[in-house]
mmCIF file of C-alpha atoms and ligand atoms in Angstrom:
data_model
loop_
_atom_site.group_PDB
_atom_site.id
_atom_site.type_symbol
_atom_site.label_atom_id
_atom_site.label_comp_id
_atom_site.label_asym_id
_atom_site.label_seq_id
_atom_site.Cartn_x
_atom_site.Cartn_y
_atom_site.Cartn_z
ATOM 1 C CA MET O 1 1.917 18.029 -16.098
ATOM 2 C CA LYS O 2 1.420 14.845 -15.852
ATOM 3 C CA THR O 3 -0.290 13.285 -12.408
ATOM 4 C CA ALA O 4 -0.777 9.545 -11.390
ATOM 5 C CA VAL O 5 -3.050 7.262 -8.024
ATOM 6 C CA TYR O 6 -1.295 4.474 -6.218
ATOM 7 C CA PRO O 7 -4.646 3.788 -4.819
ATOM 8 C CA GLY O 8 -4.498 0.716 -1.481
ATOM 9 C CA SER O 9 -5.461 -0.416 1.380
ATOM 10 C CA PHE O 10 -1.721 0.317 2.743
ATOM 11 C CA ASP O 11 -2.513 -1.678 6.499
ATOM 12 C CA PRO O 12 0.159 -1.365 6.911
ATOM 13 C CA VAL O 13 2.804 0.259 4.297
ATOM 14 C CA THR O 14 5.933 -2.584 3.527
ATOM 15 C CA LEU O 15 8.558 -2.506 1.564
ATOM 16 C CA GLY O 16 6.660 -3.498 -1.237
ATOM 17 C CA HIS O 17 4.858 -0.291 -2.578
ATOM 18 C CA LEU O 18 7.717 2.386 -0.951
ATOM 19 C CA ASP O 19 9.328 0.589 -4.018
ATOM 20 C CA ILE O 20 6.572 1.115 -6.348
ATOM 21 C CA ILE O 21 6.193 4.196 -5.175
ATOM 22 C CA GLU O 22 9.633 5.299 -5.495
ATOM 23 C CA ARG O 23 9.457 4.248 -9.367
ATOM 24 C CA SER O 24 6.335 5.450 -10.395
ATOM 25 C CA ALA O 25 7.455 9.125 -9.287
ATOM 26 C CA ARG O 26 10.425 8.925 -11.349
ATOM 27 C CA ILE O 27 8.191 8.306 -14.394
ATOM 28 C CA VAL O 28 5.308 10.920 -13.183
ATOM 29 C CA ASP O 29 5.380 14.179 -12.418
ATOM 30 C CA GLU O 30 3.584 13.840 -9.419
ATOM 31 C CA LEU O 31 2.318 10.713 -7.040
ATOM 32 C CA VAL O 32 -0.508 10.863 -5.329
ATOM 33 C CA VAL O 33 -1.234 7.683 -3.181
ATOM 34 C CA GLY O 34 -4.611 7.216 -1.821
ATOM 35 C CA VAL O 35 -4.932 6.171 0.787
ATOM 36 C CA LEU O 36 -8.200 3.750 0.964
ATOM 37 C CA ASN O 37 -11.279 4.734 3.560
ATOM 38 C CA ASN O 38 -13.099 0.779 3.754
ATOM 39 C CA SER O 39 -15.186 0.319 7.421
ATOM 40 C CA SER O 40 -15.957 -2.798 5.389
ATOM 41 C CA LYS O 41 -12.578 -4.134 6.224
ATOM 42 C CA ASN O 42 -12.395 -3.212 9.266
ATOM 43 C CA PRO O 43 -7.969 -2.490 8.976
ATOM 44 C CA LEU O 44 -5.233 -2.786 11.985
ATOM 45 C CA PHE O 45 -5.065 0.433 11.044
ATOM 46 C CA SER O 46 -7.189 3.536 11.214
ATOM 47 C CA VAL O 47 -7.202 5.695 7.928
ATOM 48 C CA GLU O 48 -5.811 8.496 9.116
ATOM 49 C CA GLU O 49 -2.149 5.829 10.840
ATOM 50 C CA ARG O 50 -1.568 4.867 7.348
ATOM 51 C CA VAL O 51 -2.013 7.993 6.126
ATOM 52 C CA ASN O 52 0.312 9.152 8.602
ATOM 53 C CA MET O 53 2.716 6.369 8.068
ATOM 54 C CA LEU O 54 3.280 7.033 4.176
ATOM 55 C CA LYS O 55 3.329 10.144 4.935
ATOM 56 C CA GLU O 56 6.266 9.468 6.640
ATOM 57 C CA VAL O 57 7.991 6.940 4.841
ATOM 58 C CA THR O 58 7.673 9.419 1.437
ATOM 59 C CA SER O 59 8.328 12.687 3.614
ATOM 60 C CA HIS O 60 12.303 11.785 0.838
ATOM 61 C CA LEU O 61 9.971 12.405 -2.244
ATOM 62 C CA PRO O 62 9.048 15.705 -3.148
ATOM 63 C CA ASN O 63 6.708 15.088 -6.133
ATOM 64 C CA VAL O 64 4.269 12.563 -3.907
ATOM 65 C CA ARG O 65 1.431 13.154 -1.761
ATOM 66 C CA VAL O 66 -0.402 11.468 0.585
ATOM 67 C CA GLU O 67 -4.663 11.974 0.391
ATOM 68 C CA SER O 68 -7.152 9.275 1.808
ATOM 69 C CA PHE O 69 -9.653 8.573 -0.110
ATOM 70 C CA GLY O 70 -13.300 6.024 -0.635
ATOM 71 C CA GLY O 71 -15.561 6.360 -2.464
ATOM 72 C CA LEU O 72 -14.595 5.194 -6.914
ATOM 73 C CA LEU O 73 -11.637 5.425 -7.639
ATOM 74 C CA VAL O 74 -12.481 6.526 -10.796
ATOM 75 C CA ASP O 75 -13.581 10.287 -9.299
ATOM 76 C CA PHE O 76 -10.530 10.099 -5.896
ATOM 77 C CA ALA O 77 -8.299 10.223 -10.057
ATOM 78 C CA ALA O 78 -11.069 12.674 -11.362
ATOM 79 C CA ARG O 79 -10.277 15.743 -7.963
ATOM 80 C CA CYS O 80 -6.369 14.447 -7.861
ATOM 81 C CA HIS O 81 -6.738 15.415 -12.079
ATOM 82 C CA ALA O 82 -5.056 12.674 -12.211
ATOM 83 C CA ASP O 83 -5.264 10.211 -15.496
ATOM 84 C CA VAL O 84 -3.289 7.973 -14.288
ATOM 85 C CA VAL O 85 -3.830 4.963 -11.930
ATOM 86 C CA VAL O 86 -0.946 2.169 -11.301
ATOM 87 C CA ARG O 87 -0.369 -0.504 -9.140
ATOM 88 C CA GLY O 88 2.042 -3.167 -8.744
ATOM 89 C CA LEU O 89 2.187 -6.058 -10.442
ATOM 90 C CA ARG O 90 3.370 -9.303 -7.464
ATOM 91 C CA ALA O 91 2.215 -12.857 -9.707
ATOM 92 C CA ILE O 92 -0.339 -13.638 -12.322
ATOM 93 C CA THR O 93 -2.463 -14.220 -8.606
ATOM 94 C CA ASP O 94 -2.999 -10.887 -9.213
ATOM 95 C CA PHE O 95 -3.299 -10.233 -12.661
ATOM 96 C CA GLU O 96 -7.191 -11.352 -13.669
ATOM 97 C CA TYR O 97 -8.562 -8.607 -10.369
ATOM 98 C CA GLU O 98 -6.274 -5.801 -11.151
ATOM 99 C CA LEU O 99 -6.625 -6.237 -15.260
ATOM 100 C CA GLN O 100 -10.819 -6.705 -14.148
ATOM 101 C CA ILE O 101 -10.630 -3.353 -12.793
ATOM 102 C CA SER O 102 -8.684 -1.476 -14.826
ATOM 103 C CA GLN O 103 -11.482 -2.454 -17.876
ATOM 104 C CA THR O 104 -14.245 -1.057 -15.069
ATOM 105 C CA ASN O 105 -11.799 2.206 -14.705
ATOM 106 C CA ARG O 106 -11.339 2.343 -18.899
ATOM 107 C CA ILE O 107 -15.272 2.024 -19.212
ATOM 108 C CA MET O 108 -16.370 4.066 -16.276
ATOM 109 C CA ARG O 109 -13.566 6.739 -17.246
ATOM 110 C CA PRO O 110 -12.728 6.644 -21.047
ATOM 111 C CA GLY O 111 -9.706 9.398 -19.907
ATOM 112 C CA LEU O 112 -8.148 6.998 -17.450
ATOM 113 C CA ASP O 113 -5.143 4.400 -17.930
ATOM 114 C CA THR O 114 -3.634 1.938 -15.243
ATOM 115 C CA ILE O 115 0.071 1.219 -15.483
ATOM 116 C CA PHE O 116 1.731 -1.486 -13.858
ATOM 117 C CA LEU O 117 5.116 -1.705 -12.481
ATOM 118 C CA THR O 118 6.008 -5.151 -11.660
ATOM 119 C CA THR O 119 7.717 -5.765 -8.253
ATOM 120 C CA ASP O 120 10.963 -5.900 -7.439
ATOM 121 C CA LEU O 121 11.782 -9.486 -7.063
ATOM 122 C CA GLU O 122 12.449 -8.965 -3.829
ATOM 123 C CA TYR O 123 9.458 -8.316 -2.758
ATOM 124 C CA ALA O 124 7.394 -9.819 -5.160
ATOM 125 C CA TYR O 125 6.134 -12.619 -1.982
ATOM 126 C CA LEU O 126 5.372 -9.677 -0.376
ATOM 127 C CA SER O 127 1.920 -8.287 1.406
ATOM 128 C CA SER O 128 0.382 -6.214 4.212
ATOM 129 C CA SER O 129 -1.575 -9.042 5.276
ATOM 130 C CA ILE O 130 1.547 -10.931 5.525
ATOM 131 C CA VAL O 131 2.697 -8.578 8.189
ATOM 132 C CA ARG O 132 -0.550 -8.562 10.108
ATOM 133 C CA GLU O 133 0.099 -12.547 9.937
ATOM 134 C CA VAL O 134 3.857 -12.680 11.341
ATOM 135 C CA ALA O 135 4.114 -9.403 13.054
ATOM 136 C CA GLN O 136 0.304 -11.207 14.731
ATOM 137 C CA TYR O 137 3.341 -14.358 16.481
ATOM 138 C CA GLY O 138 5.966 -11.553 17.597
ATOM 139 C CA GLY O 139 7.877 -12.665 14.483
ATOM 140 C CA ASP O 140 10.865 -9.905 13.112
ATOM 141 C CA ILE O 141 9.067 -7.786 10.049
ATOM 142 C CA SER O 142 11.843 -6.016 9.718
ATOM 143 C CA ALA O 143 12.725 -7.179 6.211
ATOM 144 C CA PHE O 144 8.917 -6.173 5.028
ATOM 145 C CA VAL O 145 8.035 -2.809 6.209
ATOM 146 C CA PRO O 146 10.402 0.377 5.963
ATOM 147 C CA GLU O 147 11.822 0.552 9.978
ATOM 148 C CA ALA O 148 10.335 4.138 11.344
ATOM 149 C CA ILE O 149 6.699 1.177 10.718
ATOM 150 C CA ALA O 150 7.935 -2.199 11.712
ATOM 151 C CA GLU O 151 7.627 -0.670 15.899
ATOM 152 C CA ARG O 152 4.144 0.491 15.558
ATOM 153 C CA VAL O 153 2.943 -2.392 13.528
ATOM 154 C CA LEU O 154 4.531 -4.734 16.433
ATOM 155 C CA GLY O 155 2.800 -2.556 18.884
ATOM 156 C CA LYS O 156 -0.810 -3.131 17.669
ATOM 157 C CA PHE O 157 -0.111 -6.821 18.428
ATOM 158 C CA VAL O 158 1.412 -5.864 22.443
ATOM 159 C CA GLY O 159 -0.136 -8.293 24.756
ATOM 160 C CA GLU O 160 -2.447 -10.228 22.345
ATOM 161 C CA ASN O 161 0.187 -13.077 22.224
ATOM 162 C CA SER O 162 2.512 -15.181 24.120
ATOM 163 C CA PHE O 163 5.088 -14.914 21.828
ATOM 164 C CA GLY O 164 6.715 -12.043 22.053
ATOM 165 C CA GLY O 165 6.352 -10.347 25.227
ATOM 166 C CA PRO O 166 8.561 -10.354 28.119
ATOM 167 C CA GLU O 167 7.315 -13.281 29.958
ATOM 168 C CA HIS O 168 8.139 -15.382 27.397
ATOM 169 C CA GLU O 169 11.018 -13.608 27.412
ATOM 170 C CA GLN O 170 11.478 -15.418 30.378
ATOM 171 C CA ASP O 171 11.375 -18.895 29.552
HETATM 172 P P1 ADP U 201 -5.494 -3.764 -2.297
HETATM 173 O O1 ADP U 201 -5.364 -3.575 -0.614
HETATM 174 O O2 ADP U 201 -6.155 -3.651 -3.367
HETATM 175 O O3 ADP U 201 -4.989 -4.931 -2.320
HETATM 176 P P2 ADP U 201 -2.633 -2.648 -0.862
HETATM 177 O O4 ADP U 201 -2.672 -2.195 -0.583
HETATM 178 O O5 ADP U 201 -2.230 -4.385 -0.370
HETATM 179 O O6 ADP U 201 -3.416 -3.114 -1.886
HETATM 180 O O7 ADP U 201 -1.475 -3.262 -2.200
HETATM 181 C C1 ADP U 201 -1.863 -1.661 -2.960
HETATM 182 C C2 ADP U 201 -1.010 -1.458 -4.221
HETATM 183 O O8 ADP U 201 -0.138 -2.470 -3.511
HETATM 184 C C3 ADP U 201 -1.750 -2.986 -5.649
HETATM 185 O O9 ADP U 201 -1.275 -2.031 -6.652
HETATM 186 C C4 ADP U 201 -0.390 -3.866 -5.539
HETATM 187 O O10 ADP U 201 -0.541 -5.030 -5.972
HETATM 188 C C5 ADP U 201 0.987 -3.843 -4.897
HETATM 189 N N1 ADP U 201 1.384 -3.798 -3.764
HETATM 190 C C6 ADP U 201 1.494 -4.595 -2.983
HETATM 191 N N2 ADP U 201 2.832 -5.543 -2.466
HETATM 192 C C7 ADP U 201 2.949 -5.545 -3.431
HETATM 193 C C8 ADP U 201 4.960 -5.831 -3.551
HETATM 194 N N3 ADP U 201 5.000 -6.078 -1.922
HETATM 195 N N4 ADP U 201 5.076 -5.377 -4.394
HETATM 196 C C9 ADP U 201 4.349 -4.811 -5.478
HETATM 197 N N5 ADP U 201 3.502 -3.705 -5.022
HETATM 198 C C10 ADP U 201 3.334 -4.796 -4.552
#
C-alpha cells in the first residue's frame, strides 16, 4: 500500500490544490492531506477551519483523508506511514525552495521521496495569498476556490472594506 502526504497551509484551499489532490489520489493508494498548524504565520482560517474545508471539498475521494500537523514534515510522514511527499510546482520560482526542502527531508529521512506534479495551466497563477488579497477587496473569487469555500472566504472580510458591502451597492 503506497501512502503519500500532501502538506501545505491551505489558507484557504484553492482549485489548484484540489487539482493536485485529485491527480495524486489517482497515483497512490492513500493520500493524507496535511494541514500545517503554524502559529507564527497568523493564518486567515484556523487550522480546524482549514481541515474542515478540505474534508468537505475532498469528500468525493474515498482514498483521501485530511489531518493537521505541527513540527517537521518528516515526522508527520512517518506517523502516516508515508514514504512519498506530494508537492505542486507552479513556476520556476517554486522550484528552488521546493528542491531545498525535499533534499533536506531526504537527509533527515533517507527513505522519503518527494514527487512534484506540475500545475494545470489553468491554475498556474493561483495561490492562497492571491485569493485572500482579492477577497479582502470584495472581488469575485469563484474562479479560484471551490464553490463551497468562496462564501466562507468572503465572510472573513465582511465589514472590513468599503467595496463589497451593501452600502457600496447603493452608491
Ligand atoms: P505553502 O504554505 O507551503 O506555500 P500552500 O498551502 O500554498 O503551501 O500549497 C501547498 C502545495 O500546493 C505546494 O506544493 C504548492 O506548490 C502547491 N500549490 C499551491 N497552489 C497551487 C496551484 N495553483 N497549482 C498547483 N499547486 C499548487
